[in-house]
CSV table of C-alpha atoms and ligand atoms in Angstrom, one decimal:
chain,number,residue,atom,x,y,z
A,1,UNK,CA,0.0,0.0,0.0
A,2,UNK,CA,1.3,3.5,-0.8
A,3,UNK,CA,0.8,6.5,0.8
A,4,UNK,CA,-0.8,9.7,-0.8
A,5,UNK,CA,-0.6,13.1,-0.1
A,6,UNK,CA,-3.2,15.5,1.6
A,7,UNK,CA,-3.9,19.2,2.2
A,8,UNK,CA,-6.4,19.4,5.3
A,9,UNK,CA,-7.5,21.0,8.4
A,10,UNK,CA,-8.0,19.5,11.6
A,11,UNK,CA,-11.1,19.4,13.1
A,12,UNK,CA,-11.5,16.7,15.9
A,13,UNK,CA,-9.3,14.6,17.6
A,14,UNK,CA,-9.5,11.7,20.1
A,15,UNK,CA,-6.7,10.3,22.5
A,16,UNK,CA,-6.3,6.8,21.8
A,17,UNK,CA,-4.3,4.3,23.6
A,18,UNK,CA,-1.1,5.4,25.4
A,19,UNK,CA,0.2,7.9,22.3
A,20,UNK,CA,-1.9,7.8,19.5
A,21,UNK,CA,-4.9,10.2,18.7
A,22,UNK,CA,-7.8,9.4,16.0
A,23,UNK,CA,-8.0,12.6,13.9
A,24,UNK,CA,-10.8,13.9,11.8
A,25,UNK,CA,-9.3,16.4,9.2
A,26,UNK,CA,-11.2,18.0,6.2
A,27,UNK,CA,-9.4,17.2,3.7
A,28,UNK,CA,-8.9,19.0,-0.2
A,29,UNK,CA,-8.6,15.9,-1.8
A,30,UNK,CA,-11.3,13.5,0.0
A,31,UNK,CA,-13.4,15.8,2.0
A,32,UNK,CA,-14.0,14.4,5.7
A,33,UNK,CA,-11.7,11.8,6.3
A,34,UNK,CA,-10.3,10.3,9.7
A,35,UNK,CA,-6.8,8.6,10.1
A,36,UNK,CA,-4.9,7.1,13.2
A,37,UNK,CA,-1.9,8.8,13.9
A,38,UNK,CA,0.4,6.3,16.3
A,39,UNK,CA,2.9,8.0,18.4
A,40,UNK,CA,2.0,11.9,18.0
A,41,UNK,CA,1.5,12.1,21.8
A,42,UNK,CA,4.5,11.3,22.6
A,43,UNK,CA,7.2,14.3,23.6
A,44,UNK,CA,9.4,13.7,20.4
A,45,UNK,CA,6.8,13.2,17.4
A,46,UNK,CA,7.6,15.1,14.7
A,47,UNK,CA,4.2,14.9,13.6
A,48,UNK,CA,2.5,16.4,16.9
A,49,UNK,CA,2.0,19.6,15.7
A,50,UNK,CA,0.3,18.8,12.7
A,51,UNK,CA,-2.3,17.0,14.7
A,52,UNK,CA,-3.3,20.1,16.6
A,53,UNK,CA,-7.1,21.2,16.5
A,54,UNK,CA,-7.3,23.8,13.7
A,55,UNK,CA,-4.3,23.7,12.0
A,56,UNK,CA,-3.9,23.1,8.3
A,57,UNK,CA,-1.0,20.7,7.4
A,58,UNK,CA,0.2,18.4,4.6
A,59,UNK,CA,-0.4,14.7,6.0
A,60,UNK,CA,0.8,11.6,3.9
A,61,UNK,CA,-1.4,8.8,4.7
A,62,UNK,CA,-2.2,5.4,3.7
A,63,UNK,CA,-5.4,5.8,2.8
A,64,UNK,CA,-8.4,3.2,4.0
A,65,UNK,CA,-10.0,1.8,0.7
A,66,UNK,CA,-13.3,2.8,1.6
A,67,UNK,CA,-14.6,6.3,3.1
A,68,UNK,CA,-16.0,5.7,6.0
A,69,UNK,CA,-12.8,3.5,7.2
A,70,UNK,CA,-9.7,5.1,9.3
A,71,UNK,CA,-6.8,5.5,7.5
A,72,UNK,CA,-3.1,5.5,8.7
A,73,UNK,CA,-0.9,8.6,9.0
A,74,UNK,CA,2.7,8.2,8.2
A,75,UNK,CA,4.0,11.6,8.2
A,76,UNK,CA,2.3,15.3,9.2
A,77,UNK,CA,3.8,18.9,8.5
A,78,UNK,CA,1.8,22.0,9.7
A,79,UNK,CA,1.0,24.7,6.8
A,80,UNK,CA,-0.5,27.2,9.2
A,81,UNK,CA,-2.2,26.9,12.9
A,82,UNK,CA,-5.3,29.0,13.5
A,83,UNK,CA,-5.3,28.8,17.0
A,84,UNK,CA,-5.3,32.4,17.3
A,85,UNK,CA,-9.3,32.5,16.9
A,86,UNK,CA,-9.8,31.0,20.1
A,87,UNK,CA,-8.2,34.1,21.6
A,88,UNK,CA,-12.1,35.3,20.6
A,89,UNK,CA,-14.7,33.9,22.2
A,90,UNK,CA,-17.4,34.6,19.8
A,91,UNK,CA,-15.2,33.5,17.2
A,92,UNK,CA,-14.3,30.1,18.3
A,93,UNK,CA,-17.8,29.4,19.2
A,94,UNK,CA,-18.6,30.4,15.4
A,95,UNK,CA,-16.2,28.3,14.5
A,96,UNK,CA,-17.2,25.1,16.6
A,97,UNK,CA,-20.4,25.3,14.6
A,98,UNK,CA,-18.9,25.4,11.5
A,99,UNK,CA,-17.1,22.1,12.3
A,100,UNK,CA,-20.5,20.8,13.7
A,101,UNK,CA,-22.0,21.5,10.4
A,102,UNK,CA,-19.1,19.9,8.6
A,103,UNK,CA,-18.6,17.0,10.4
A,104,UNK,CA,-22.5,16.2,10.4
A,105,UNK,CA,-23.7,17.1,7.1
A,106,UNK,CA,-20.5,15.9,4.6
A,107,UNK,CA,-20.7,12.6,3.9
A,108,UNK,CA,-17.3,10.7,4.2
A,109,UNK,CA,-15.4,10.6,1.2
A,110,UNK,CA,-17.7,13.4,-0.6
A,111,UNK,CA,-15.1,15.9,-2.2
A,112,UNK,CA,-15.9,19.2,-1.4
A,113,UNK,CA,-13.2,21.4,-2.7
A,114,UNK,CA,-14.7,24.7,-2.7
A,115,UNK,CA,-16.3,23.9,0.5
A,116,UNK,CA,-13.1,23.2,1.6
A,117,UNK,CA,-11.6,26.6,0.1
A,118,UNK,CA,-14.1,28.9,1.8
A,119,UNK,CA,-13.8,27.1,5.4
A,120,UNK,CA,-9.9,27.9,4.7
A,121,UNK,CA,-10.9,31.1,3.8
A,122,UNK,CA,-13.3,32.1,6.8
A,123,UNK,CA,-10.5,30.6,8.9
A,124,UNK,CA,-8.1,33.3,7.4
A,125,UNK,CA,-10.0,36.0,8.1
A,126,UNK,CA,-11.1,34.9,11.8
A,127,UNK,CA,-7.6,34.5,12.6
A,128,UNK,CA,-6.6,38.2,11.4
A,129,UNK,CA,-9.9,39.5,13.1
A,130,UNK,CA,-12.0,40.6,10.0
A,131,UNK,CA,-15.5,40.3,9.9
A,132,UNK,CA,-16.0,37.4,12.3
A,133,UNK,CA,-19.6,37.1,11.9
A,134,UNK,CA,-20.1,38.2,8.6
A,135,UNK,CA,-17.6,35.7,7.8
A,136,UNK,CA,-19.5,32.9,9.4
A,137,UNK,CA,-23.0,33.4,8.6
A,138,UNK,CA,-22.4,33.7,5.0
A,139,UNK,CA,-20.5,30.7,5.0
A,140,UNK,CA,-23.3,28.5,6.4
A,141,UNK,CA,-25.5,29.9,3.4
A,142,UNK,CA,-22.3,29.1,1.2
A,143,UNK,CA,-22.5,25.6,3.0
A,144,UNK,CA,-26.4,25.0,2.1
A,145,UNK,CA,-25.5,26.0,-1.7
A,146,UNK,CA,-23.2,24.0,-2.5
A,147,UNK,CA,-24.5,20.8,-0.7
A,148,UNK,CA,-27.9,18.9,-1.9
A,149,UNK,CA,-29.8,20.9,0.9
A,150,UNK,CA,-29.6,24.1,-1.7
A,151,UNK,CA,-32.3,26.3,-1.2
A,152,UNK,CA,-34.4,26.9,-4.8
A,153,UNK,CA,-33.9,30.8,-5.2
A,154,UNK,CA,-33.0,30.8,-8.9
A,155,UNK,CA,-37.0,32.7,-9.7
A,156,UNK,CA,-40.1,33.0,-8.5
A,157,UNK,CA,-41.7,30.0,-6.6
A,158,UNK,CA,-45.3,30.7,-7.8
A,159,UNK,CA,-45.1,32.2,-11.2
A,160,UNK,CA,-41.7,30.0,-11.9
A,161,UNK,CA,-39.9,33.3,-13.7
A,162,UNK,CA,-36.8,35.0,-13.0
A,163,UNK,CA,-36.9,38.8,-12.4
A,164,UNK,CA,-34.5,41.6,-11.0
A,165,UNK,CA,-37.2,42.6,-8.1
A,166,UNK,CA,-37.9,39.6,-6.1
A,167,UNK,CA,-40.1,40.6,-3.3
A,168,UNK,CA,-39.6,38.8,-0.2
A,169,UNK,CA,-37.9,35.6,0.9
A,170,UNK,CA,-40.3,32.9,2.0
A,171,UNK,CA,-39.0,31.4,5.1
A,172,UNK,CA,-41.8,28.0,5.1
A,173,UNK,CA,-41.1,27.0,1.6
A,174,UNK,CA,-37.6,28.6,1.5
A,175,UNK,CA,-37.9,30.0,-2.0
A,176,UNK,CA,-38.1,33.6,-3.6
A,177,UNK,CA,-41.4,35.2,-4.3
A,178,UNK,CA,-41.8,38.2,-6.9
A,179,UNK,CA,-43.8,41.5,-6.2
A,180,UNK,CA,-46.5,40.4,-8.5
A,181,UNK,CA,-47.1,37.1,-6.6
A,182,UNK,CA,-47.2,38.4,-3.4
A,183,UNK,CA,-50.6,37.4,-2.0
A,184,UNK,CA,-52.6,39.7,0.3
A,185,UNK,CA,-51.4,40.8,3.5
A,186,UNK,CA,-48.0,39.7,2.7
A,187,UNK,CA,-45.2,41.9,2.5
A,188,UNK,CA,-41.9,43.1,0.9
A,189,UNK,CA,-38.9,42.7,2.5
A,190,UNK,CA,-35.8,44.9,2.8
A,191,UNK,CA,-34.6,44.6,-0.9
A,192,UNK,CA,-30.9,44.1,0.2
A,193,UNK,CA,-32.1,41.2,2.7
A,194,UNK,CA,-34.2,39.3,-0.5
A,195,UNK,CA,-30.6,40.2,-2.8
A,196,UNK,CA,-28.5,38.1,-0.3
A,197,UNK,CA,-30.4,35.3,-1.9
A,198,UNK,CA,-31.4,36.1,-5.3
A,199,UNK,CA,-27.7,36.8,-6.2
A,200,UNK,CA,-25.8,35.2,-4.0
A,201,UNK,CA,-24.5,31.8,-6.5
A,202,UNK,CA,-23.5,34.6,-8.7
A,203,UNK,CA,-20.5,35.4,-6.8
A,204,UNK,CA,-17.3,33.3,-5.6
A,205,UNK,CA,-16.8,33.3,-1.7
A,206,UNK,CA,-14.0,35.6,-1.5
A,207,UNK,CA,-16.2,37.9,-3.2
A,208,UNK,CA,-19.6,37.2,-0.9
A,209,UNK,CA,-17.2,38.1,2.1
A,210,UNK,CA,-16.5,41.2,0.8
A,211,UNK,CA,-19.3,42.7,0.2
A,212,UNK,CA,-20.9,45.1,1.9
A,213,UNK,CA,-23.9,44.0,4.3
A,214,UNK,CA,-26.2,45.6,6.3
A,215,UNK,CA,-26.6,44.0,9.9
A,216,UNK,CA,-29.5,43.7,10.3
A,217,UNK,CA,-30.0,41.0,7.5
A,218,UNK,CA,-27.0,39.1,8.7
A,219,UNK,CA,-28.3,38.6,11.8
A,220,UNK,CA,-31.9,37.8,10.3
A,221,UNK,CA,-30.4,35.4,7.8
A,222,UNK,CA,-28.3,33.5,10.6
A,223,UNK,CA,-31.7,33.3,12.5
A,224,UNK,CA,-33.2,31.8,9.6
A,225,UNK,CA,-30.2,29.3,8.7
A,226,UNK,CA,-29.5,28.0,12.3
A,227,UNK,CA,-33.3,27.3,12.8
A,228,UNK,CA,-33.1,25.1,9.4
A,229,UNK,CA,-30.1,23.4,10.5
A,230,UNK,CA,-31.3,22.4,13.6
A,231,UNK,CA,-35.0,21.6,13.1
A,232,UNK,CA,-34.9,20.8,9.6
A,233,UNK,CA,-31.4,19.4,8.8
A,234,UNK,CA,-31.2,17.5,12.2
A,235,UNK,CA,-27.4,19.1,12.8
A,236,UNK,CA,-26.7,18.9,16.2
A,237,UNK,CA,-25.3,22.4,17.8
A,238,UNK,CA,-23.1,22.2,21.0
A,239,UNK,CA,-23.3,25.7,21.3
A,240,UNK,CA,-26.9,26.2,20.4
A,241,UNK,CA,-27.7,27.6,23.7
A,242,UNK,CA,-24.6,30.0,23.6
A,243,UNK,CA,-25.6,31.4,19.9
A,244,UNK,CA,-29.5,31.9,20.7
A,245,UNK,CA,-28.6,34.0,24.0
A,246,UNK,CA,-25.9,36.0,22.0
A,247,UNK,CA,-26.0,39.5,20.4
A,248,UNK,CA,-26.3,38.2,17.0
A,249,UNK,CA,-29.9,36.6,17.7
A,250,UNK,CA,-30.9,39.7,19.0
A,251,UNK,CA,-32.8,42.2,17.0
A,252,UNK,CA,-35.1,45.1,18.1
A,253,UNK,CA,-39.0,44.2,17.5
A,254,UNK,CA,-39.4,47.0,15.5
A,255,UNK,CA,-37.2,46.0,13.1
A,256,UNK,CA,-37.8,41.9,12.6
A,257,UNK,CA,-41.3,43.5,11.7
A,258,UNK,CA,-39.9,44.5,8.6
A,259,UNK,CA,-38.6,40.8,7.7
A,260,UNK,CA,-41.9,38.9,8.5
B,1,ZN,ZN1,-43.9,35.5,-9.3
């Protein structure tokens, strides 16, 4: 059996026996994958550090034939840590989720490579402290695109056709609605809230985390994703309880009126 050569970041690890650890990594090449790394607990390994919660290293590895089977690591070298975002709490919890949604929603062995790019991406910019948040929920909607739980906002859910002025976004059904299907009593939305989804697979992630958002929608379309995670997607959250008590659940009455 030879070994091949990955690119991936850490994101779980277990002790196991006296030195070794079983690590989960999300790899470029394989998506999820987990391998047993002998010896890295011990004082000496070279390969400790690669091992490490968050970092990004090279790992060569002989590879289990199928996914869902642990391979073998024979040699790790760290690219880059990011354990500098746990120096903010907000941050890391953001994070943890993240690796909650990866973890439970990638199937082993699916190859996710811009998945994989953007996570490396949002990682980047939490560690240099830009736009923690923005960074984070727009990589959960990134997440939902790219995966078969894509939400349908490519036109109109009622009169199927595309137009530059959607109306509003339709949490039930999760689909766009144009100003001449809206239905009585319903309303229109905050334009730049219903363009977050009408344009959003237009654009690259680099580019969707640099535009220009106002808060407000952010923190009403994190609302909206963690709720379909968790009661519709099943994803467990650790730090549920943390997230729905934090500032960026909370929005004044007044203004979640203009959303519903
Ligand atoms: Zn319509």
């Amino acid at each position: 059996m030879s070994a091949v050569k990955i690119e991936g970041i850490v994101l779980d690890s277990i002790d196991y026996d006296d030195f070794a650890k079983i690590v989960k990594v999300f790899s470029k090449q394989f998506g999820i994958l987990s391998f047993f790394a002998p010896g890295v607990n011990k004082e000496g390994s070279k390969n400790k550090y690669s091992v490490q919660n968050l970092t990004c290293s090279e790992f060569e590895i002989f590879k289990a034939r199928k996914d869902e089977k642990v391979s073998k690591l024979k040699t790790g070298r760290l690219i880059v840590d990011f354990y500098a975002i746990a120096t903010n709490y907000n941050n890391y919890v953001f994070v943890s989720i993240l690796v909650n949604l990866l973890t439970q929603l990638l199937p082993p062995g699916f190859k996710a490579v811009n998945i994989y790019y953007a996570f490396k991406t949002v990682l980047e910019n939490m560690k240099a402290k830009r736009n923690g948040f923005l960074n984070y929920a727009i990589f959960l909607l990134y997440f939902i695109q790219n995966s078969e739980y894509r939400l349908r906002t490519n036109r109109c859910s009622r009169c199927k056709k595309t137009t530059n002025s959607y109306a509003r976004f339709e949490y039930t059904d999760k689909t766009l609605v144009c100003v001449k299907c809206l239905w009585p009593g319903e309303k229109k939305q905050p334009p730049s809230f219903v363009k977050i989804f009408s344009s959003f697979n237009e654009f690259n992630f680099t580019q969707l985390t640099e535009m220009i958002y106002n808060t407000n929608d952010l923190i009403v379309l994190h609302q909206f994703l963690i709720n379909y995670l968790v009661d519709e997607l099943g994803v467990f959250i650790g730090a549920l309880k943390i997230i729905k008590n934090s500032a960026v659940m909370k929005i004044n009455d007044k203004i979640i009126m203009n959303y519903q």
